[in-house]
Amino acid sequence: MEHTKQFTVFAVGEEWYGIDILHLSSIELLDGIRIVPNADPAIMGVVNIRGSLLPVVDLCYLLYQKKIEATETCRLLVCAETLGSFVLAVSEASDICEIDLASIEELSDAPYKKGISHVEGKLVTILDGTQLAKEIEHQVQKQ
């Protein structure tokens, strides 16, 4: 039984989040996004990643209903195909961190939040990639 997992840690606004690295295929610069007219407010547009046009989801808007502030630290988290074809825009992406699964305290306020843990001095909310993908699909479809 595994005791630790690797997570990509990233910021959305002032809050830190982590997602299992198996749910991501790459981290890219916030660049080349094309606006899609009449799109859901959570969709920043589309971006070409290795020959595929993928929708870019503003995770700040999805979580807090306010647009992400585009800075040079912003990154695009390209989700693995197992989650669906989309990209998450985040305020900052940190290194990959190994987290002891026993250190994660469970949360029950949202199905896509597994829990919280202290990582390198930060309080990090651990996200369930599969549930997050379902939440994104649900939020976009209800608009």
Tab-separated table of N, CA and C in Angstrom:
chain	number	residue	atom	x	y	z
A	1	MET	N	0.855	-1.190	0.000
A	1	MET	CA	0.000	0.000	0.000
A	1	MET	C	0.889	1.237	0.000
A	2	GLU	N	0.547	2.191	-0.871
A	2	GLU	CA	1.394	3.369	-0.952
A	2	GLU	C	1.118	4.334	0.192
A	3	HIS	N	2.197	4.968	0.659
A	3	HIS	CA	2.089	5.892	1.785
A	3	HIS	C	2.256	7.341	1.351
A	4	THR	N	2.884	7.552	0.185
A	4	THR	CA	3.067	8.906	-0.341
A	4	THR	C	2.664	8.935	-1.810
A	5	LYS	N	2.367	10.143	-2.292
A	5	LYS	CA	2.054	10.375	-3.701
A	5	LYS	C	2.690	11.688	-4.109
A	6	GLN	N	2.933	11.815	-5.410
A	6	GLN	CA	3.473	13.062	-5.932
A	6	GLN	C	2.337	13.947	-6.424
A	7	PHE	N	2.416	15.219	-6.032
A	7	PHE	CA	1.408	16.206	-6.403
A	7	PHE	C	2.079	17.421	-7.014
A	8	THR	N	1.417	18.026	-7.990
A	8	THR	CA	1.822	19.334	-8.479
A	8	THR	C	1.110	20.340	-7.593
A	9	VAL	N	1.869	21.252	-6.991
A	9	VAL	CA	1.297	22.266	-6.108
A	9	VAL	C	1.227	23.580	-6.896
A	10	PHE	N	0.072	24.253	-6.797
A	10	PHE	CA	-0.127	25.486	-7.558
A	10	PHE	C	-1.016	26.444	-6.772
A	11	ALA	N	-0.944	27.704	-7.154
A	11	ALA	CA	-1.740	28.744	-6.495
A	11	ALA	C	-2.882	29.177	-7.405
A	12	VAL	N	-4.006	29.484	-6.763
A	12	VAL	CA	-5.134	30.137	-7.419
A	12	VAL	C	-5.438	31.323	-6.524
A	13	GLY	N	-5.072	32.503	-6.980
A	13	GLY	CA	-5.157	33.672	-6.110
A	13	GLY	C	-4.160	33.499	-4.980
A	14	GLU	N	-4.639	33.609	-3.742
A	14	GLU	CA	-3.768	33.476	-2.563
A	14	GLU	C	-3.751	32.063	-1.982
A	15	GLU	N	-4.593	31.196	-2.510
A	15	GLU	CA	-4.731	29.840	-1.967
A	15	GLU	C	-3.878	28.843	-2.748
A	16	TRP	N	-3.375	27.814	-2.048
A	16	TRP	CA	-2.545	26.781	-2.656
A	16	TRP	C	-3.328	25.482	-2.774
A	17	TYR	N	-3.132	24.804	-3.901
A	17	TYR	CA	-3.819	23.559	-4.197
A	17	TYR	C	-2.801	22.535	-4.688
A	18	GLY	N	-3.182	21.279	-4.615
A	18	GLY	CA	-2.349	20.216	-5.136
A	18	GLY	C	-3.205	19.229	-5.902
A	19	ILE	N	-2.642	18.683	-6.979
A	19	ILE	CA	-3.336	17.672	-7.772
A	19	ILE	C	-2.330	16.584	-8.114
A	20	ASP	N	-2.773	15.346	-8.058
A	20	ASP	CA	-1.933	14.193	-8.354
A	20	ASP	C	-1.285	14.393	-9.733
A	21	ILE	N	0.026	14.178	-9.803
A	21	ILE	CA	0.725	14.411	-11.082
A	21	ILE	C	0.217	13.492	-12.190
A	22	LEU	N	-0.408	12.396	-11.836
A	22	LEU	CA	-0.944	11.490	-12.856
A	22	LEU	C	-2.102	12.119	-13.625
A	23	HIS	N	-2.694	13.193	-13.072
A	23	HIS	CA	-3.808	13.868	-13.738
A	23	HIS	C	-3.348	14.997	-14.673
A	24	LEU	N	-2.039	15.226	-14.750
A	24	LEU	CA	-1.523	16.296	-15.609
A	24	LEU	C	-0.554	15.732	-16.631
A	25	SER	N	-0.555	16.343	-17.822
A	25	SER	CA	0.417	15.912	-18.824
A	25	SER	C	1.552	16.914	-18.982
A	26	SER	N	1.294	18.195	-18.674
A	26	SER	CA	2.372	19.183	-18.731
A	26	SER	C	1.944	20.488	-18.073
A	27	ILE	N	2.934	21.357	-17.860
A	27	ILE	CA	2.704	22.710	-17.361
A	27	ILE	C	3.284	23.654	-18.404
A	28	GLU	N	2.483	24.607	-18.848
A	28	GLU	CA	2.869	25.517	-19.927
A	28	GLU	C	2.751	26.967	-19.467
A	29	LEU	N	3.395	27.855	-20.215
A	29	LEU	CA	3.244	29.289	-19.980
A	29	LEU	C	1.846	29.734	-20.381
A	30	LEU	N	1.362	30.784	-19.738
A	30	LEU	CA	0.064	31.367	-20.081
A	30	LEU	C	0.271	32.191	-21.342
A	31	ASP	N	0.087	31.540	-22.488
A	31	ASP	CA	0.406	32.172	-23.758
A	31	ASP	C	-0.423	31.537	-24.874
A	32	GLY	N	-0.773	32.323	-25.866
A	32	GLY	CA	-1.428	31.806	-27.056
A	32	GLY	C	-2.899	31.485	-26.901
A	33	ILE	N	-3.561	32.036	-25.891
A	33	ILE	CA	-4.986	31.754	-25.692
A	33	ILE	C	-5.803	32.601	-26.664
A	34	ARG	N	-6.698	31.946	-27.371
A	34	ARG	CA	-7.597	32.624	-28.304
A	34	ARG	C	-8.985	32.698	-27.668
A	35	ILE	N	-9.556	33.879	-27.668
A	35	ILE	CA	-10.878	34.115	-27.077
A	35	ILE	C	-11.950	33.404	-27.900
A	36	VAL	N	-12.943	32.846	-27.214
A	36	VAL	CA	-14.083	32.215	-27.868
A	36	VAL	C	-15.303	33.073	-27.568
A	37	PRO	N	-15.913	33.677	-28.594
A	37	PRO	CA	-17.086	34.527	-28.362
A	37	PRO	C	-18.224	33.758	-27.702
A	38	ASN	N	-18.931	34.413	-26.792
A	38	ASN	CA	-20.106	33.880	-26.111
A	38	ASN	C	-19.822	32.613	-25.292
A	39	ALA	N	-18.580	32.407	-24.878
A	39	ALA	CA	-18.236	31.238	-24.063
A	39	ALA	C	-18.649	31.477	-22.617
A	40	ASP	N	-18.755	30.406	-21.879
A	40	ASP	CA	-19.010	30.471	-20.452
A	40	ASP	C	-17.945	31.356	-19.804
A	41	PRO	N	-18.270	32.143	-18.765
A	41	PRO	CA	-17.278	33.021	-18.137
A	41	PRO	C	-16.069	32.276	-17.556
A	42	ALA	N	-16.234	31.006	-17.240
A	42	ALA	CA	-15.112	30.230	-16.708
A	42	ALA	C	-14.143	29.791	-17.801
A	43	ILE	N	-14.541	29.929	-19.059
A	43	ILE	CA	-13.676	29.540	-20.180
A	43	ILE	C	-12.939	30.777	-20.689
A	44	MET	N	-11.616	30.764	-20.541
A	44	MET	CA	-10.801	31.898	-20.994
A	44	MET	C	-10.673	31.921	-22.515
A	45	GLY	N	-10.785	30.764	-23.129
A	45	GLY	CA	-10.623	30.621	-24.564
A	45	GLY	C	-10.083	29.239	-24.881
A	46	VAL	N	-9.382	29.133	-26.006
A	46	VAL	CA	-8.763	27.868	-26.392
A	46	VAL	C	-7.285	28.103	-26.651
A	47	VAL	N	-6.503	27.033	-26.521
A	47	VAL	CA	-5.069	27.114	-26.748
A	47	VAL	C	-4.639	25.877	-27.531
A	48	ASN	N	-3.641	26.048	-28.381
A	48	ASN	CA	-3.106	24.943	-29.167
A	48	ASN	C	-1.965	24.301	-28.375
A	49	ILE	N	-2.178	23.072	-27.931
A	49	ILE	CA	-1.155	22.315	-27.207
A	49	ILE	C	-0.802	21.106	-28.061
A	50	ARG	N	0.384	21.097	-28.603
A	50	ARG	CA	0.883	20.001	-29.428
A	50	ARG	C	-0.123	19.558	-30.497
A	51	GLY	N	-0.677	20.541	-31.192
A	51	GLY	CA	-1.572	20.255	-32.309
A	51	GLY	C	-3.034	20.056	-31.948
A	52	SER	N	-3.382	20.141	-30.668
A	52	SER	CA	-4.783	19.997	-30.251
A	52	SER	C	-5.286	21.304	-29.665
A	53	LEU	N	-6.481	21.731	-30.106
A	53	LEU	CA	-7.116	22.911	-29.527
A	53	LEU	C	-7.870	22.487	-28.276
A	54	LEU	N	-7.470	23.049	-27.133
A	54	LEU	CA	-8.063	22.673	-25.852
A	54	LEU	C	-8.667	23.890	-25.169
A	55	PRO	N	-9.840	23.728	-24.517
A	55	PRO	CA	-10.411	24.847	-23.776
A	55	PRO	C	-9.589	25.132	-22.520
A	56	VAL	N	-9.456	26.431	-22.210
A	56	VAL	CA	-8.729	26.868	-21.022
A	56	VAL	C	-9.743	27.309	-19.977
A	57	VAL	N	-9.750	26.611	-18.834
A	57	VAL	CA	-10.670	26.901	-17.740
A	57	VAL	C	-9.965	27.806	-16.738
A	58	ASP	N	-10.577	28.939	-16.427
A	58	ASP	CA	-10.061	29.865	-15.420
A	58	ASP	C	-10.448	29.294	-14.056
A	59	LEU	N	-9.497	28.632	-13.400
A	59	LEU	CA	-9.793	27.977	-12.126
A	59	LEU	C	-10.163	28.993	-11.047
A	60	CYS	N	-9.613	30.199	-11.129
A	60	CYS	CA	-9.966	31.261	-10.184
A	60	CYS	C	-11.453	31.606	-10.327
A	61	TYR	N	-11.927	31.711	-11.555
A	61	TYR	CA	-13.339	32.012	-11.775
A	61	TYR	C	-14.216	30.860	-11.293
A	62	LEU	N	-13.797	29.651	-11.580
A	62	LEU	CA	-14.574	28.482	-11.190
A	62	LEU	C	-14.707	28.377	-9.672
A	63	LEU	N	-13.621	28.667	-8.953
A	63	LEU	CA	-13.635	28.538	-7.498
A	63	LEU	C	-14.187	29.765	-6.775
A	64	TYR	N	-13.885	30.966	-7.309
A	64	TYR	CA	-14.190	32.202	-6.578
A	64	TYR	C	-15.060	33.204	-7.344
A	65	GLN	N	-15.463	32.873	-8.557
A	65	GLN	CA	-16.265	33.750	-9.409
A	65	GLN	C	-15.604	35.094	-9.670
A	66	LYS	N	-14.271	35.091	-9.782
A	66	LYS	CA	-13.570	36.296	-10.229
A	66	LYS	C	-12.455	35.869	-11.179
A	67	LYS	N	-12.195	36.713	-12.161
A	67	LYS	CA	-11.220	36.389	-13.200
A	67	LYS	C	-9.807	36.333	-12.621
A	68	ILE	N	-9.000	35.441	-13.184
A	68	ILE	CA	-7.608	35.324	-12.780
A	68	ILE	C	-6.853	36.575	-13.223
A	69	GLU	N	-5.935	37.034	-12.402
A	69	GLU	CA	-5.091	38.170	-12.756
A	69	GLU	C	-3.894	37.634	-13.529
A	70	ALA	N	-3.831	37.928	-14.819
A	70	ALA	CA	-2.759	37.409	-15.673
A	70	ALA	C	-1.435	38.095	-15.340
A	71	THR	N	-0.483	37.310	-14.857
A	71	THR	CA	0.858	37.807	-14.545
A	71	THR	C	1.876	36.864	-15.175
A	72	GLU	N	3.141	37.210	-15.046
A	72	GLU	CA	4.171	36.340	-15.628
A	72	GLU	C	4.341	35.028	-14.863
A	73	THR	N	3.763	34.924	-13.675
A	73	THR	CA	3.852	33.662	-12.920
A	73	THR	C	2.715	32.694	-13.266
A	74	CYS	N	1.687	33.164	-13.985
A	74	CYS	CA	0.559	32.308	-14.344
A	74	CYS	C	1.019	31.151	-15.227
A	75	ARG	N	0.365	30.018	-15.039
A	75	ARG	CA	0.704	28.825	-15.810
A	75	ARG	C	-0.569	28.122	-16.261
A	76	LEU	N	-0.403	27.278	-17.268
A	76	LEU	CA	-1.476	26.423	-17.757
A	76	LEU	C	-1.148	24.996	-17.366
A	77	LEU	N	-2.062	24.345	-16.654
A	77	LEU	CA	-1.904	22.943	-16.292
A	77	LEU	C	-2.696	22.134	-17.314
A	78	VAL	N	-1.985	21.389	-18.142
A	78	VAL	CA	-2.628	20.591	-19.182
A	78	VAL	C	-3.041	19.260	-18.559
A	79	CYS	N	-4.334	19.027	-18.525
A	79	CYS	CA	-4.854	17.826	-17.869
A	79	CYS	C	-4.678	16.606	-18.761
A	80	ALA	N	-4.410	15.476	-18.122
A	80	ALA	CA	-4.256	14.216	-18.838
A	80	ALA	C	-5.584	13.840	-19.482
A	81	GLU	N	-5.494	13.115	-20.569
A	81	GLU	CA	-6.696	12.749	-21.312
A	81	GLU	C	-7.684	11.946	-20.486
A	82	THR	N	-7.216	11.289	-19.439
A	82	THR	CA	-8.129	10.515	-18.593
A	82	THR	C	-9.156	11.415	-17.915
A	83	LEU	N	-8.829	12.702	-17.730
A	83	LEU	CA	-9.777	13.653	-17.126
A	83	LEU	C	-10.667	14.310	-18.167
A	84	GLY	N	-10.262	14.276	-19.412
A	84	GLY	CA	-10.940	15.002	-20.471
A	84	GLY	C	-9.926	15.958	-21.062
A	85	SER	N	-10.294	16.596	-22.120
A	85	SER	CA	-9.354	17.475	-22.804
A	85	SER	C	-9.598	18.918	-22.408
A	86	PHE	N	-8.853	19.404	-21.423
A	86	PHE	CA	-8.951	20.802	-21.026
A	86	PHE	C	-7.679	21.215	-20.307
A	87	VAL	N	-7.540	22.524	-20.122
A	87	VAL	CA	-6.369	23.128	-19.503
A	87	VAL	C	-6.857	24.026	-18.372
A	88	LEU	N	-6.144	24.008	-17.243
A	88	LEU	CA	-6.484	24.867	-16.109
A	88	LEU	C	-5.527	26.049	-16.059
A	89	ALA	N	-6.058	27.269	-16.009
A	89	ALA	CA	-5.239	28.459	-15.824
A	89	ALA	C	-5.117	28.710	-14.326
A	90	VAL	N	-3.870	28.802	-13.839
A	90	VAL	CA	-3.616	29.013	-12.410
A	90	VAL	C	-2.662	30.183	-12.228
A	91	SER	N	-2.634	30.748	-11.025
A	91	SER	CA	-1.819	31.925	-10.734
A	91	SER	C	-0.329	31.625	-10.708
A	92	GLU	N	0.022	30.414	-10.270
A	92	GLU	CA	1.432	30.044	-10.138
A	92	GLU	C	1.507	28.536	-9.977
A	93	ALA	N	2.525	27.914	-10.542
A	93	ALA	CA	2.745	26.474	-10.342
A	93	ALA	C	4.078	26.291	-9.645
A	94	SER	N	4.071	25.476	-8.618
A	94	SER	CA	5.268	25.198	-7.838
A	94	SER	C	5.875	23.889	-8.313
A	95	ASP	N	6.794	23.372	-7.542
A	95	ASP	CA	7.421	22.103	-7.872
A	95	ASP	C	6.494	20.938	-7.586
A	96	ILE	N	6.945	19.771	-8.018
A	96	ILE	CA	6.260	18.536	-7.662
A	96	ILE	C	6.682	18.189	-6.243
A	97	CYS	N	5.696	17.881	-5.404
A	97	CYS	CA	5.962	17.567	-4.000
A	97	CYS	C	5.448	16.177	-3.683
A	98	GLU	N	6.198	15.471	-2.858
A	98	GLU	CA	5.752	14.182	-2.370
A	98	GLU	C	5.028	14.426	-1.050
A	99	ILE	N	3.787	13.956	-0.971
A	99	ILE	CA	2.966	14.195	0.214
A	99	ILE	C	2.613	12.855	0.853
A	100	ASP	N	2.815	12.792	2.154
A	100	ASP	CA	2.432	11.623	2.932
A	100	ASP	C	0.905	11.599	2.993
A	101	LEU	N	0.301	10.529	2.482
A	101	LEU	CA	-1.154	10.450	2.418
A	101	LEU	C	-1.799	10.504	3.808
A	102	ALA	N	-1.081	10.049	4.819
A	102	ALA	CA	-1.604	10.090	6.193
A	102	ALA	C	-1.688	11.522	6.718
A	103	SER	N	-0.956	12.456	6.093
A	103	SER	CA	-0.974	13.851	6.555
A	103	SER	C	-2.147	14.649	5.996
A	104	ILE	N	-2.911	14.052	5.097
A	104	ILE	CA	-4.033	14.758	4.479
A	104	ILE	C	-5.271	14.632	5.375
A	105	GLU	N	-5.745	15.791	5.839
A	105	GLU	CA	-6.960	15.836	6.654
A	105	GLU	C	-8.154	15.989	5.718
A	106	GLU	N	-9.133	15.116	5.861
A	106	GLU	CA	-10.275	15.109	4.950
A	106	GLU	C	-11.117	16.372	5.064
A	107	LEU	N	-11.690	16.767	3.917
A	107	LEU	CA	-12.635	17.886	3.829
A	107	LEU	C	-13.936	17.353	3.259
A	108	SER	N	-15.023	17.985	3.614
A	108	SER	CA	-16.318	17.537	3.079
A	108	SER	C	-17.104	18.674	2.447
A	109	ASP	N	-16.463	19.842	2.239
A	109	ASP	CA	-17.224	20.982	1.715
A	109	ASP	C	-17.447	20.935	0.208
A	110	ALA	N	-16.701	20.130	-0.526
A	110	ALA	CA	-16.899	19.987	-1.969
A	110	ALA	C	-16.360	18.624	-2.389
A	111	PRO	N	-17.052	17.933	-3.300
A	111	PRO	CA	-16.611	16.590	-3.693
A	111	PRO	C	-15.238	16.565	-4.375
A	112	TYR	N	-14.824	17.682	-4.979
A	112	TYR	CA	-13.530	17.699	-5.667
A	112	TYR	C	-12.369	18.056	-4.734
A	113	LYS	N	-12.658	18.330	-3.471
A	113	LYS	CA	-11.610	18.598	-2.486
A	113	LYS	C	-11.420	17.368	-1.616
A	114	LYS	N	-10.239	16.719	-1.737
A	114	LYS	CA	-9.957	15.519	-0.944
A	114	LYS	C	-9.640	15.871	0.495
A	115	GLY	N	-8.871	16.940	0.677
A	115	GLY	CA	-8.470	17.312	2.021
A	115	GLY	C	-7.432	18.405	1.994
A	116	ILE	N	-6.808	18.644	3.161
A	116	ILE	CA	-5.761	19.656	3.258
A	116	ILE	C	-4.524	19.032	3.896
A	117	SER	N	-3.385	19.617	3.573
A	117	SER	CA	-2.119	19.139	4.123
A	117	SER	C	-1.139	20.307	4.166
A	118	HIS	N	-0.173	20.222	5.047
A	118	HIS	CA	0.897	21.214	5.089
A	118	HIS	C	2.018	20.731	4.191
A	119	VAL	N	2.402	21.563	3.226
A	119	VAL	CA	3.455	21.217	2.279
A	119	VAL	C	4.429	22.380	2.216
A	120	GLU	N	5.654	22.143	2.616
A	120	GLU	CA	6.709	23.165	2.562
A	120	GLU	C	6.239	24.489	3.147
A	121	GLY	N	5.579	24.440	4.306
A	121	GLY	CA	5.136	25.647	4.990
A	121	GLY	C	3.848	26.260	4.468
A	122	LYS	N	3.208	25.615	3.490
A	122	LYS	CA	1.957	26.125	2.928
A	122	LYS	C	0.822	25.178	3.283
A	123	LEU	N	-0.346	25.747	3.492
A	123	LEU	CA	-1.546	24.944	3.666
A	123	LEU	C	-2.102	24.678	2.267
A	124	VAL	N	-2.121	23.403	1.861
A	124	VAL	CA	-2.477	23.034	0.489
A	124	VAL	C	-3.761	22.212	0.495
A	125	THR	N	-4.733	22.641	-0.308
A	125	THR	CA	-5.956	21.876	-0.503
A	125	THR	C	-5.694	20.862	-1.608
A	126	ILE	N	-5.876	19.591	-1.284
A	126	ILE	CA	-5.635	18.527	-2.252
A	126	ILE	C	-6.919	18.298	-3.053
A	127	LEU	N	-6.793	18.386	-4.383
A	127	LEU	CA	-7.948	18.231	-5.262
A	127	LEU	C	-8.017	16.820	-5.829
A	128	ASP	N	-9.218	16.324	-6.012
A	128	ASP	CA	-9.460	15.060	-6.686
A	128	ASP	C	-9.662	15.408	-8.163
A	129	GLY	N	-8.720	15.031	-9.007
A	129	GLY	CA	-8.763	15.403	-10.421
A	129	GLY	C	-10.017	14.947	-11.136
A	130	THR	N	-10.465	13.734	-10.869
A	130	THR	CA	-11.659	13.204	-11.525
A	130	THR	C	-12.893	13.995	-11.115
A	131	GLN	N	-13.031	14.268	-9.824
A	131	GLN	CA	-14.182	15.040	-9.345
A	131	GLN	C	-14.129	16.488	-9.830
A	132	LEU	N	-12.912	17.052	-9.918
A	132	LEU	CA	-12.760	18.416	-10.432
A	132	LEU	C	-13.208	18.481	-11.887
A	133	ALA	N	-12.830	17.498	-12.677
A	133	ALA	CA	-13.246	17.458	-14.087
A	133	ALA	C	-14.770	17.396	-14.190
A	134	LYS	N	-15.409	16.597	-13.325
A	134	LYS	CA	-16.873	16.512	-13.314
A	134	LYS	C	-17.487	17.854	-12.921
A	135	GLU	N	-16.893	18.539	-11.936
A	135	GLU	CA	-17.390	19.844	-11.502
A	135	GLU	C	-17.263	20.879	-12.616
A	136	ILE	N	-16.138	20.859	-13.324
A	136	ILE	CA	-15.941	21.790	-14.446
A	136	ILE	C	-17.010	21.545	-15.502
A	137	GLU	N	-17.227	20.292	-15.855
A	137	GLU	CA	-18.246	19.954	-16.856
A	137	GLU	C	-19.628	20.407	-16.388
A	138	HIS	N	-19.952	20.176	-15.127
A	138	HIS	CA	-21.248	20.567	-14.568
A	138	HIS	C	-21.421	22.091	-14.594
A	139	GLN	N	-20.408	22.832	-14.159
A	139	GLN	CA	-20.487	24.289	-14.110
A	139	GLN	C	-20.654	24.882	-15.499
A	140	VAL	N	-19.904	24.357	-16.457
A	140	VAL	CA	-19.974	24.888	-17.822
A	140	VAL	C	-21.326	24.562	-18.468
A	141	GLN	N	-21.843	23.368	-18.215
A	141	GLN	CA	-23.123	22.974	-18.836
A	141	GLN	C	-24.312	23.725	-18.259
A	142	LYS	N	-24.249	24.158	-17.002
A	142	LYS	CA	-25.407	24.833	-16.398
A	142	LYS	C	-25.520	26.293	-16.820
A	143	GLN	N	-24.504	26.826	-17.469
A	143	GLN	CA	-24.542	28.238	-17.896
A	143	GLN	C	-25.442	28.419	-19.102
